[in-house]
Coordinates of C-alpha atoms in Angstrom, one line a residue:
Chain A
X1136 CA 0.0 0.0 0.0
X1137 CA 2.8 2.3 1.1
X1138 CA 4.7 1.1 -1.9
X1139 CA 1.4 1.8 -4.3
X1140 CA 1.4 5.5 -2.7
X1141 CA 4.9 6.5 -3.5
X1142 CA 5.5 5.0 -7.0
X1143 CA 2.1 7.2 -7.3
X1144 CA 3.8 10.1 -6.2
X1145 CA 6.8 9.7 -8.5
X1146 CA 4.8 9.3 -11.4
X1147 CA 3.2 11.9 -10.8
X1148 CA 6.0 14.0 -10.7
X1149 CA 7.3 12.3 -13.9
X1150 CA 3.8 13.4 -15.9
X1151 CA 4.5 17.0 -14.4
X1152 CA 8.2 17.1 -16.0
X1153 CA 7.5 15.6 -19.1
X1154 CA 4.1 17.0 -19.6
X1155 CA 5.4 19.6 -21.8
X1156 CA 8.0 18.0 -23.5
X1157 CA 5.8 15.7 -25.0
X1158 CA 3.1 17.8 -25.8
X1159 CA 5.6 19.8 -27.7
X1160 CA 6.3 16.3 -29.4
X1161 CA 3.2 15.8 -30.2
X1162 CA 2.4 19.4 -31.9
X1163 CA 5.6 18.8 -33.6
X1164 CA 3.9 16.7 -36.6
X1165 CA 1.5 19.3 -37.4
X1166 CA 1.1 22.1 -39.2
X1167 CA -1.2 24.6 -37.2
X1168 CA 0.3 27.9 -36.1
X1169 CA -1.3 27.8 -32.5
X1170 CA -0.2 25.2 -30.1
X1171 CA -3.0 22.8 -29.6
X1172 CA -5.0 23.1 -32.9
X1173 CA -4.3 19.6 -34.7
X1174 CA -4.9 20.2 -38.6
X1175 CA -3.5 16.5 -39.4
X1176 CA -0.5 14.9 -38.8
X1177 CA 2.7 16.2 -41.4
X1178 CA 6.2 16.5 -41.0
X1179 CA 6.0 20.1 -43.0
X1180 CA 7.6 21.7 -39.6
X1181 CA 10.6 19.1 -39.6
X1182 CA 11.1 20.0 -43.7
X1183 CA 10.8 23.9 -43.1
X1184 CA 13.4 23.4 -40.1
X1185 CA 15.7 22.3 -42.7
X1186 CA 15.3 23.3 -46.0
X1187 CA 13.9 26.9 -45.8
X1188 CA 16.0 30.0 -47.2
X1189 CA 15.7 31.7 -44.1
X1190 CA 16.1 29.1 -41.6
X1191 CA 19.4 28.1 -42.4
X1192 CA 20.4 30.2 -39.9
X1193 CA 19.9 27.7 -37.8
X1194 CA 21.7 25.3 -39.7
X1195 CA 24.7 28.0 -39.2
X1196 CA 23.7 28.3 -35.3
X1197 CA 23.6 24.1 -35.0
X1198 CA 26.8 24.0 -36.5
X1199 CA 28.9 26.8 -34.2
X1200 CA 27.7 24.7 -31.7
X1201 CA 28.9 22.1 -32.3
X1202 CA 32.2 23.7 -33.3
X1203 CA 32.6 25.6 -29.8
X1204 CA 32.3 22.4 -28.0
X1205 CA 34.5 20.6 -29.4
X1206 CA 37.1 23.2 -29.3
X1207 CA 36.0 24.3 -25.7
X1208 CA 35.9 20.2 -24.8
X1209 CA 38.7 19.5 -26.0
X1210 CA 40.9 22.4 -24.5
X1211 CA 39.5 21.5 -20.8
X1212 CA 39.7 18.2 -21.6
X1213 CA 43.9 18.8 -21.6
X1214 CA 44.4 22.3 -19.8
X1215 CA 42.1 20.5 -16.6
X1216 CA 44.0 16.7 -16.9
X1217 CA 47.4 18.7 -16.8
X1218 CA 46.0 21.1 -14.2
X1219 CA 45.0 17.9 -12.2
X1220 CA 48.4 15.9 -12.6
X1221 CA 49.4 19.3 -10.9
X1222 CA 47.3 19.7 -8.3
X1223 CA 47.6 16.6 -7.2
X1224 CA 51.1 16.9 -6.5
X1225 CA 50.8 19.9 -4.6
X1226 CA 50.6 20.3 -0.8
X1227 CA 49.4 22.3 1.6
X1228 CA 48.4 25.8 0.9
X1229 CA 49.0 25.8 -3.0
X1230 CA 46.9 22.6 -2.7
X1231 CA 44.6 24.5 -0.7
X1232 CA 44.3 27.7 -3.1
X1233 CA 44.2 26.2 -6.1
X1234 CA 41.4 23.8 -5.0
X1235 CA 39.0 27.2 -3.7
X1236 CA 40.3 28.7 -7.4
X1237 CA 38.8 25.9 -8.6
X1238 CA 35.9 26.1 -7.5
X1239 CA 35.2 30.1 -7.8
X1240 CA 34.0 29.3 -11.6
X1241 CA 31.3 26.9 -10.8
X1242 CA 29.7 28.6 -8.0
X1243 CA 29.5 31.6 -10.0
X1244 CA 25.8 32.2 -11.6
X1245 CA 26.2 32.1 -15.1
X1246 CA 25.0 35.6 -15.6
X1247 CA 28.2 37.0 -13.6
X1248 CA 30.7 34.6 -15.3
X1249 CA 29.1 36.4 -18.2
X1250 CA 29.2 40.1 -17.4
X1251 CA 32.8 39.5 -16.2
X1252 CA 34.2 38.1 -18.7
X1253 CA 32.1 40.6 -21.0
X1254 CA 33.8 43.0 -19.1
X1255 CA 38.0 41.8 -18.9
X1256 CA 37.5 41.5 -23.3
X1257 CA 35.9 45.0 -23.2
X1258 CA 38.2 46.7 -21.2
X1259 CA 41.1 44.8 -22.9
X1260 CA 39.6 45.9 -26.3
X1261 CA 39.2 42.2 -27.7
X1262 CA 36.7 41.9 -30.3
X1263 CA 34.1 39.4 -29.5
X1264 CA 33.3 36.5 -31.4
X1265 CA 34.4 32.5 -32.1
X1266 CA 37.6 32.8 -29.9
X1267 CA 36.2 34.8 -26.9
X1268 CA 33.2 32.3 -26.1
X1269 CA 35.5 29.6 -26.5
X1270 CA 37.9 30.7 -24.1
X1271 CA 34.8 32.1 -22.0
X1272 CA 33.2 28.0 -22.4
X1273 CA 37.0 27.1 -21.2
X1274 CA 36.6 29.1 -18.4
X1275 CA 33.5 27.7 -17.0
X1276 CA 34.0 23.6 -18.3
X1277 CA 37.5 23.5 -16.9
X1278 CA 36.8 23.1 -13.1
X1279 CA 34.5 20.3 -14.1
X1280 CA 37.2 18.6 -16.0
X1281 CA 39.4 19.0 -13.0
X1282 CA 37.2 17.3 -10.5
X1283 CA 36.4 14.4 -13.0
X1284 CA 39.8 13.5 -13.3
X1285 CA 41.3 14.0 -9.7
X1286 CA 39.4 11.2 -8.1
X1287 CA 41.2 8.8 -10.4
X1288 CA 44.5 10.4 -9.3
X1289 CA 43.6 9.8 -6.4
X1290 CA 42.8 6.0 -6.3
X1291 CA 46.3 5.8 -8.4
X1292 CA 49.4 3.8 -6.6
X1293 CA 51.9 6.3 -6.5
X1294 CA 54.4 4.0 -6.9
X1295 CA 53.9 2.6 -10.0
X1296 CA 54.8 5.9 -11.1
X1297 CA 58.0 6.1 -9.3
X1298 CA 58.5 2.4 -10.6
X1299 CA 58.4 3.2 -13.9
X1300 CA 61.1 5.9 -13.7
X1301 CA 63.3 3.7 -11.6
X1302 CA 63.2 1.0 -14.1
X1303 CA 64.5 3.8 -16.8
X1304 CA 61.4 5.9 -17.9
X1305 CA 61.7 8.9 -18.6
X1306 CA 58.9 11.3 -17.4
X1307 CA 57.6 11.1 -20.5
X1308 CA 56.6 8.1 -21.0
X1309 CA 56.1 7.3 -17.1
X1310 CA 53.9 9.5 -18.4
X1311 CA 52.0 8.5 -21.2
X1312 CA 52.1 4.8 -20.4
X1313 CA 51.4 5.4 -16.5
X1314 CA 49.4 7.6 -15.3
X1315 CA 47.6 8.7 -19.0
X1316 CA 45.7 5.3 -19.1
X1317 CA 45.1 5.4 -14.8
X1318 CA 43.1 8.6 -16.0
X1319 CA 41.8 8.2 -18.9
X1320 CA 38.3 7.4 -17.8
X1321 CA 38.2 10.3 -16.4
X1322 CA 39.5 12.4 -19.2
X1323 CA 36.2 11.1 -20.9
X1324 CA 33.9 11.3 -18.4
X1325 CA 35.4 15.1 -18.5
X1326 CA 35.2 15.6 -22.0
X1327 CA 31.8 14.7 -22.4
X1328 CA 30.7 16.9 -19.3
X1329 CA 32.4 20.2 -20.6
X1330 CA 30.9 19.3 -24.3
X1331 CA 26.9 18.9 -22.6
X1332 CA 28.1 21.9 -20.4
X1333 CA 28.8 24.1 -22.8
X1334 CA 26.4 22.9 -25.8
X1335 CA 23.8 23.7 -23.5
X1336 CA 25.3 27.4 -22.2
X1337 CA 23.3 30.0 -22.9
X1338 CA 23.8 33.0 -20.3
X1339 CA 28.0 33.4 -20.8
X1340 CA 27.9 33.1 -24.9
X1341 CA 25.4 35.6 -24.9
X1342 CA 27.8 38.2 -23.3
X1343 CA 30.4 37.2 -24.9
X1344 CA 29.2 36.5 -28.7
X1345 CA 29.8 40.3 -29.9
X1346 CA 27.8 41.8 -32.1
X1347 CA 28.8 39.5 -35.0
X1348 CA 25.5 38.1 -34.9
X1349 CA 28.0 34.9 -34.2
X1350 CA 25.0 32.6 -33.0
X1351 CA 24.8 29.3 -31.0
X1352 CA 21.4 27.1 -30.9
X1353 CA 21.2 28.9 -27.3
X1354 CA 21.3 32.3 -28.6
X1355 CA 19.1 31.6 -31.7
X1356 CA 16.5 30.0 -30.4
X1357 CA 16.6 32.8 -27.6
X1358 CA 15.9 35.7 -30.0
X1359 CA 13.7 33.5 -32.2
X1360 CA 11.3 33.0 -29.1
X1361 CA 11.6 36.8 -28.2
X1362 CA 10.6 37.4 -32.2
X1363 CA 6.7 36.0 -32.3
X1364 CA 6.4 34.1 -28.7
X1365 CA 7.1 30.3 -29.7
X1366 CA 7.4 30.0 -33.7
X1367 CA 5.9 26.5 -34.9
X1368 CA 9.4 25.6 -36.3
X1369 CA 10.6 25.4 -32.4
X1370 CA 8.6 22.4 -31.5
X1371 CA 10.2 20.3 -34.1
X1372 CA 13.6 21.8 -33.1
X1373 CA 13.1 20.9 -29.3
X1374 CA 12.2 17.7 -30.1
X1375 CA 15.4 17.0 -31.7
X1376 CA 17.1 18.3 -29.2
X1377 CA 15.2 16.4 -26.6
X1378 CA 15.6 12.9 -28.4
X1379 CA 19.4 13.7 -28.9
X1380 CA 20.0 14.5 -25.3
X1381 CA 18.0 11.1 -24.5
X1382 CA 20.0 9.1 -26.3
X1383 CA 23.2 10.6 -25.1
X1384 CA 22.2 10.0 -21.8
X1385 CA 21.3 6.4 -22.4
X1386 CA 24.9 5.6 -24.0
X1387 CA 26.6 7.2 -21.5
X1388 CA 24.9 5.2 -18.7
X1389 CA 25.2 2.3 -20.1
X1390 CA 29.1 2.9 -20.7
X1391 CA 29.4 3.7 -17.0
X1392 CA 27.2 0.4 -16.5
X1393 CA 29.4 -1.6 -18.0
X1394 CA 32.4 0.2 -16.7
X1395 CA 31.2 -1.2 -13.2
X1396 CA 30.7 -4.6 -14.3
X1397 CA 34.1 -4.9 -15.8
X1398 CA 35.3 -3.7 -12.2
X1399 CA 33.4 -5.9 -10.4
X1400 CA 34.6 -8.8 -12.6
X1401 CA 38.0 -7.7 -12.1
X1402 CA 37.8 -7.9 -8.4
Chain B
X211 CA 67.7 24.6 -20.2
X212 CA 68.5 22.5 -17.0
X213 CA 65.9 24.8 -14.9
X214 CA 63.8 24.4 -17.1
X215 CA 63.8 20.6 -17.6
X216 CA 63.2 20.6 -14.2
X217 CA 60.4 22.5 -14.1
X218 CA 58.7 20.2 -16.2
X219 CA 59.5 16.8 -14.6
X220 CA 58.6 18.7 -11.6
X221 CA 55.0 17.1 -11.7
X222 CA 53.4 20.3 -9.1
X223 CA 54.5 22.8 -11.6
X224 CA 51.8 21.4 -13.7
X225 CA 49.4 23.5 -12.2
X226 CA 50.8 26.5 -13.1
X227 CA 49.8 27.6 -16.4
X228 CA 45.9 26.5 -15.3
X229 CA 47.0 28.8 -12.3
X230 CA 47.9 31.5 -14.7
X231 CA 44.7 30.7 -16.7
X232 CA 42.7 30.9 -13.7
X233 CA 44.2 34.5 -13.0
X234 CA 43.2 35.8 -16.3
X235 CA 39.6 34.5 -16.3
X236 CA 38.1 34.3 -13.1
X237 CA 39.9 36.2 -11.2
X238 CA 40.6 39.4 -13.0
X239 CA 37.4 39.6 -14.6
X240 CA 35.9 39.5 -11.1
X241 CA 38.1 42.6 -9.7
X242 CA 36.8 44.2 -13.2
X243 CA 33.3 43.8 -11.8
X244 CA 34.5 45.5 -8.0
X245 CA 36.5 48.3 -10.5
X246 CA 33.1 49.0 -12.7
X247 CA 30.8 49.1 -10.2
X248 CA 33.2 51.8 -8.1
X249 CA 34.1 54.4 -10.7
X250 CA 31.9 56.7 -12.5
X251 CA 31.5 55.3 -16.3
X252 CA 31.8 58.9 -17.5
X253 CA 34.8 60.6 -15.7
X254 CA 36.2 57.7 -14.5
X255 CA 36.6 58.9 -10.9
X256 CA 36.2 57.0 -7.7
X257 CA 32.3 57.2 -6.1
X258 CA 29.6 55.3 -4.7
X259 CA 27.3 56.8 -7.1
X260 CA 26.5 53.3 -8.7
X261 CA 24.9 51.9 -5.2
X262 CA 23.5 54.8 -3.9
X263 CA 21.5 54.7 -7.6
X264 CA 19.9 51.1 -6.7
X265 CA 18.8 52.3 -3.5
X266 CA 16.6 55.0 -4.8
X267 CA 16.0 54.0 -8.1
X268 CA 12.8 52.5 -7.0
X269 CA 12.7 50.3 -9.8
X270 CA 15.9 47.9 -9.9
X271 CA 15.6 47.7 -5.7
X272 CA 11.5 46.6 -6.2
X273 CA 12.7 44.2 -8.9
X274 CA 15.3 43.0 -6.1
X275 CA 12.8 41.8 -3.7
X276 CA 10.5 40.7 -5.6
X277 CA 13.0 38.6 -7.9
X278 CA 13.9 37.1 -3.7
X279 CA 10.6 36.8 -3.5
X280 CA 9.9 34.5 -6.1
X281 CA 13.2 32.6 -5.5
X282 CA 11.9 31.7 -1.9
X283 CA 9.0 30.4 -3.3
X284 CA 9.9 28.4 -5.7
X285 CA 13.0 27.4 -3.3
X286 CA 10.0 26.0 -0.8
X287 CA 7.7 24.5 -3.3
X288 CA 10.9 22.2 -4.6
X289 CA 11.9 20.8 -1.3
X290 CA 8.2 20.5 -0.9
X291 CA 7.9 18.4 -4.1
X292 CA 11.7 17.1 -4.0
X293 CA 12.0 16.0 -1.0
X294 CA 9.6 13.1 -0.4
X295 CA 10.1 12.2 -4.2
X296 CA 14.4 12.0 -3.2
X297 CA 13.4 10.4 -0.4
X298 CA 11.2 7.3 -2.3
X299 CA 13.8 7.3 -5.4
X300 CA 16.5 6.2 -2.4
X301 CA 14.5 4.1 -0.2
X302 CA 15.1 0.7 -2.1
X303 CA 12.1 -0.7 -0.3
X304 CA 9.9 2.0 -1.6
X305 CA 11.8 2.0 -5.4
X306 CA 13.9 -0.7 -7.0
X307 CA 14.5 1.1 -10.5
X308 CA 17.6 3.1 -11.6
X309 CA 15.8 4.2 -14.5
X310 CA 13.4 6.4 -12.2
X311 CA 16.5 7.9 -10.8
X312 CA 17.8 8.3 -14.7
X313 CA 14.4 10.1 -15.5
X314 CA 13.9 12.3 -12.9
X315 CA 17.7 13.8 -13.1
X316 CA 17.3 13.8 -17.2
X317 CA 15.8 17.4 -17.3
X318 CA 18.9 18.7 -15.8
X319 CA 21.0 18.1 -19.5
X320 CA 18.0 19.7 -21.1
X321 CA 18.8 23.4 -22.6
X322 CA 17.0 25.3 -20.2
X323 CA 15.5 27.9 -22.9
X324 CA 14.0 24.5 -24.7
X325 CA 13.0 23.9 -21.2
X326 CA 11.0 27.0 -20.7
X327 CA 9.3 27.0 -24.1
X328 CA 8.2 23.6 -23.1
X329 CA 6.3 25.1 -19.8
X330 CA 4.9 28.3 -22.2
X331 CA 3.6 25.9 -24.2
X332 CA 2.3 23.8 -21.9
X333 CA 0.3 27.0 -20.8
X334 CA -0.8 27.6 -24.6
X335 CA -2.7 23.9 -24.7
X336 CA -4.2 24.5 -21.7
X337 CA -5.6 27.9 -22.4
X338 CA -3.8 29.5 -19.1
X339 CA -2.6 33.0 -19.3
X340 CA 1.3 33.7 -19.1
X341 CA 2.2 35.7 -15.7
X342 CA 2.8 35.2 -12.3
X343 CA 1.9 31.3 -11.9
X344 CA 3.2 30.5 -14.9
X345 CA 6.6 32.2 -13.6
X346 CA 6.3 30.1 -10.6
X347 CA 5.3 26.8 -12.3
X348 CA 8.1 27.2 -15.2
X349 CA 10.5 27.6 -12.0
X350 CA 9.4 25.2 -10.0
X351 CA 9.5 23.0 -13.9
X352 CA 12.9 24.1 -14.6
X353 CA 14.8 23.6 -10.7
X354 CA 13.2 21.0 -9.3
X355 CA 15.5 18.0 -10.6
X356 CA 18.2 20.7 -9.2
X357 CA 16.6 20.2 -5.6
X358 CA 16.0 16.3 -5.8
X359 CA 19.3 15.2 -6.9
X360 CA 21.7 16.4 -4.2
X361 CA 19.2 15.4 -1.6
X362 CA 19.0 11.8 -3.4
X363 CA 22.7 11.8 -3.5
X364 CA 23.2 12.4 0.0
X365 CA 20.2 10.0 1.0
X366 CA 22.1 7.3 -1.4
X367 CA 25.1 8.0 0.9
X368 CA 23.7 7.6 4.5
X369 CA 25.0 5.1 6.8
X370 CA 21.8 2.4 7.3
X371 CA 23.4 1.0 10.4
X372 CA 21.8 4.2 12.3
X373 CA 18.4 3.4 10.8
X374 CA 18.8 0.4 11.9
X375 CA 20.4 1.0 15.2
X376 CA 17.3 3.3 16.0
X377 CA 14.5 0.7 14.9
X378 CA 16.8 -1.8 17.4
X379 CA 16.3 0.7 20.1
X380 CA 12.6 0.7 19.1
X381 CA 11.8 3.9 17.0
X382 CA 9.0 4.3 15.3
X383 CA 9.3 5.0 11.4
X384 CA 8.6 8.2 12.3
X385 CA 11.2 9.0 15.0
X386 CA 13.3 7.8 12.4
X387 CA 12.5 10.0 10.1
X388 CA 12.5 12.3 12.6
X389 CA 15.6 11.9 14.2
X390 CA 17.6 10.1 12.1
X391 CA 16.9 10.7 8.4
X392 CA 15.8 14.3 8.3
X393 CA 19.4 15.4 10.2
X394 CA 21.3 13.3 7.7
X395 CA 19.8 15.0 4.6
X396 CA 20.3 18.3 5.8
X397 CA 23.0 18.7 3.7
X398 CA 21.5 17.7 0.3
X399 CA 19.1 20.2 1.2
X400 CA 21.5 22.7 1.5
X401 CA 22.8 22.7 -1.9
X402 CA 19.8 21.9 -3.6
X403 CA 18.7 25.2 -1.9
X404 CA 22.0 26.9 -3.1
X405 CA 21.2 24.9 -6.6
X406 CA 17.9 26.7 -6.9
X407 CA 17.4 30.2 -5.1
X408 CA 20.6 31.5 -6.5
X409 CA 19.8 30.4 -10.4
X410 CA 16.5 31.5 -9.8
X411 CA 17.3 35.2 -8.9
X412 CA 20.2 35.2 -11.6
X413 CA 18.5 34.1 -14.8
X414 CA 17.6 36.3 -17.2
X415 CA 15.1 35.8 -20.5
X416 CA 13.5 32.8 -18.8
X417 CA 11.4 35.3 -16.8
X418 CA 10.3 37.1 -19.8
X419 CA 9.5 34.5 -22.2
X420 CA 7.2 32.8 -19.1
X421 CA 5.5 36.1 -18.9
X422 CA 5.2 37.8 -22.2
X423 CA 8.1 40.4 -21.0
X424 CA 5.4 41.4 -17.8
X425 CA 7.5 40.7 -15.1
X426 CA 11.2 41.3 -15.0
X427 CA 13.9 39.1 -12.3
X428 CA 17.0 40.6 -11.3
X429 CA 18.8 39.2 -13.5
X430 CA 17.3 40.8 -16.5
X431 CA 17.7 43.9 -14.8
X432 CA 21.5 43.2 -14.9
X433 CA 21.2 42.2 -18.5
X434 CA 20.0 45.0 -19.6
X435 CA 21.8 47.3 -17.9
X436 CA 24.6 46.4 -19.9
X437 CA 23.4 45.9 -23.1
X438 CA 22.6 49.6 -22.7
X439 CA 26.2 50.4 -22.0
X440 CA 25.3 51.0 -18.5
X441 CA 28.8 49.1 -17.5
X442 CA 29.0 50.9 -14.3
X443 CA 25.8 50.2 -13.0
X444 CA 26.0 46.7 -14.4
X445 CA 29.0 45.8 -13.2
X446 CA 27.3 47.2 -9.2
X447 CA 24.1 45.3 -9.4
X448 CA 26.5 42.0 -10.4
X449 CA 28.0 43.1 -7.4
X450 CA 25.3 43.3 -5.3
X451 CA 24.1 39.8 -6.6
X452 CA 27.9 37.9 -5.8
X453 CA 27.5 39.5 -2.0
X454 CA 24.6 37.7 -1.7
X455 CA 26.0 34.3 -2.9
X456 CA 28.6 34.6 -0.7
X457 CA 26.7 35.4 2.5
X458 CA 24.4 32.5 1.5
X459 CA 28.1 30.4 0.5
X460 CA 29.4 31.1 4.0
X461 CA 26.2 30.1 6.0
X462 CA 26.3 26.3 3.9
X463 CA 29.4 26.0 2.9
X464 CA 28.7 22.9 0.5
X465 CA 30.7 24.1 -2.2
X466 CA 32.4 20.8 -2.9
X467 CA 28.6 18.6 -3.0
X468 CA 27.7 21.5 -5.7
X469 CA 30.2 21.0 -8.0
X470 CA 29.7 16.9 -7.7
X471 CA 25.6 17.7 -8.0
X472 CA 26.4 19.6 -11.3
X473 CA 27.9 16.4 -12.4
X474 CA 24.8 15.1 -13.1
X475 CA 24.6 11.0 -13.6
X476 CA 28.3 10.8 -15.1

């Protein structure tokens, strides 16, 4: 009974988050302007998304996206391992400062990572555009990177570090055949968490895009919405987005799944 | 060269150029916000000018409180909701599934703008007007997996031995809860507070597009403020805004669960 009551209570919940996702879903496959008048089912929405003249602006927007995550990913991805390998072999104070550094980014609100950085490119005279909200998405996915790849440090055996270099290693490839493959799970797990982090910013590009018109799906879809309330072409658009994120989400959970396993085997 | 061989095998110097980095964008921009929001945009000169504006400029301080306002309440009504629902998704008795876990903390790797169009139109099927409850609602909508995952987390890591040591000593489920559970998930609800009052003051656009541009949150005040060139007072109401964290930093002092939280499932 008590049982009955609480999976009640969850679903519940679950209908109240997904309600509108899925209504958008729904609307998605037809043409009518208001939400909630069905003229017939048609994927016109999904075809205009793509194909019309003026809507390849969001093609453009998709793509920069893309683009500044990758590149953003990728630079945390190494600038955060290397910071880690470093902070992990500090002590004491540094240790201590560089860990509260650290942390400053991510207990910022967006909004003042935004203006701030906004306001060092202004006051430097940098133009804004491509490289500034990458560095700016650097900026903010770093940390993360950081803490993803420190536990694994941390579980490490130092001395098959100092093992390797006794037997002749040089750093290098102590290095590379070391302590690279005791992290690399982390490294990913990092990577993928700057790339979601900063595919799905939206309050730091917007300070930091320039007046370009350099736009990311965040910023279209922001000044779209501000335009004419919720165009029709958004509900196919969220969708996509929705049912990418899903699936992301899925993989990576069964990678970490299976991670486990192989653990638990190996023990 | 030898130095500086030595400085690289030196594994601690590592840290240095993300040290460096660090400098350049987190900390300099910040003392950039303190300079601004001192000195007089036009002459340049030292004054208090900027603050002494958001006092009496009736508008930005009414914006203020009511932007607080709205972040308590939608603060309240996610432990409300978050709470028992953290509570279930960890009591393995009550819920067996992972997936549950998986769907509740899904919404967090949404894009919050798709997010909010979702709850606006949400409001268009039913026919209910955009404003105040729709603000609330699209909050509530867009923080509430914020609120349910730390307190799951830190549910997920309680010792059971003192549930069970209190049943031994012949608590009721509700001492339990009482006594036992509630204390232990005080933390989680720390952060999922920090996790969702301070985003909820801070965002900007979310408020307007939930309210057909009726009702404005402090953070669009900010926003706009420099999109008019208005650095100065910009750069003061950010200001105002990072006290605030910190006050409400000091009195948790969960940084280190936050930045775990944000991890999400990975």
């Amino acid at each position: 009974m008590k049982k009955l009551f609480a999976q009640s209570y969850l679903w519940l919940l679950l209908i109240m988050l997904y309600a509108p996702i899925i209504i958008i879903a729904i609307f998605s496959f037809t043409e009518a302007k208001v939400l909630g008048n069905w003229t017939g089912f048609s994927t016109q929405l999904y075809e205009n998304l793509f194909a019309g003249g003026v809507n390849n602006a969001l093609i453009v927007a998709i793509e920069n996206t893309l683009i500044i995550a990758l590149v953003a990913a990728t630079l945390s991805t190494l600038l955060g391992s290397v910071a880690a390998i470093g902070i992990h072999n500090l002590r004491g104070k540094r240790r201590a400062v560089m860990n509260s550094l650290n942390n400053v980014p991510m207990l910022n609100p967006d909004i003042i990572t935004g203006i701030s950085l906004f306001l060092l490119f202004a006051s430097l005279g940098i133009t804004q555009g491509y490289t500034t909200v990458i560095l700016a998405h650097v900026a903010f996915c770093t940390p993360y990177v950081v803490l993803c790849v420190m536990p694994r440090l941390q579980q490490m055996n130092p001395n098959i570090y100092e093992a390797a270099l006794d037997l002749g290693a040089t750093p290098f490839q102590a290095m590379r055949k070391v302590i690279i493959p005791e992290i690399k799970a982390g490294m990913i797990s990092g990577f993928i968490l700057a790339f979601t982090l900063s595919i799905d910013d939206f309050a730091v590009t917007i300070f930091t895009n320039g007046t370009d018109g350099l736009d990311t799906l965040s910023t279209y879809i922001y000044a779209d919405a501000r335009k004419g309330g919720l165009t029709p072409e958004l509900r196919p658009l969220s969708t996509i987005i929705f049912t990418v994120v899903l699936l992301l989400l899925i993989i990576i959970n069964i990678r970490t799944y299976r991670i486990q396993k192989r653990k638990e085997a190996k023990l | 060269m030898k130095w500086l061989n030595k400085l690289f095998t030196k594994r601690s110097s590592w840290s240095i150029p993300y040290f460096l980095f660090l400098l350049f964008v987190v900390v300099l921009p910040l003392v950039l916000i303190c300079y601004y929001s001192f000195h007089d945009g036009t002459t340049g000169d030292f004054t208090l000018k900027n603050f002494e504006k958001f006092v009496s400029n009736h508008e930005a301080a009414n914006t203020f409180i009511y932007s607080i306002g709205i972040a308590l309440i939608t603060t309240i009504l996610c432990i409300v909701l978050g709470y028992p629902a953290a509570y279930i998704l960890s009591n393995s008795s009550l819920c067996r599934s992972k997936i549950m876990v998986i769907l509740f903390i899904l919404p967090m790797w949404i894009n919050i703008l798709v997010r909010t169009l979702a709850t606006v139109a949400l409001f268009d099927f039913m026919r209910l007007p955009l404003g105040e409850g729709a603000l609330i609602f699209g909050m509530v909508y867009n923080f509430l997996p914020f609120m349910i995952y730390p307190i799951y987390n830190t549910m997920q890591k309680m010792d059971h031995s003192y549930i069970e040591a209190a049943q031994d000593l012949g608590a009721g489920p509700f001492t339990v809860f009482r006594k036992v559970v509630f204390p232990l998930s005080m933390p989680g609800v720390m952060s999922g507070i920090m996790m969702v009052f301070m985003p909820t003051i801070s965002t900007f656009a979310i408020a307007e597009l939930l309210t057909m541009n009726n009702i404005k949150l402090f953070g669009t005040t900010i926003q706009e403020n420099i999109n008019i060139g208005m650095w100065n007072y910009g750069a003061a109401l950010s200001l105002i805004m990072l006290v605030i964290i910190f006050v409400m930093e000091f009195f948790s002092d969960s940084d280190e669960d936050r930045a775990s939280n944000e991890g999400g499932i990975i």
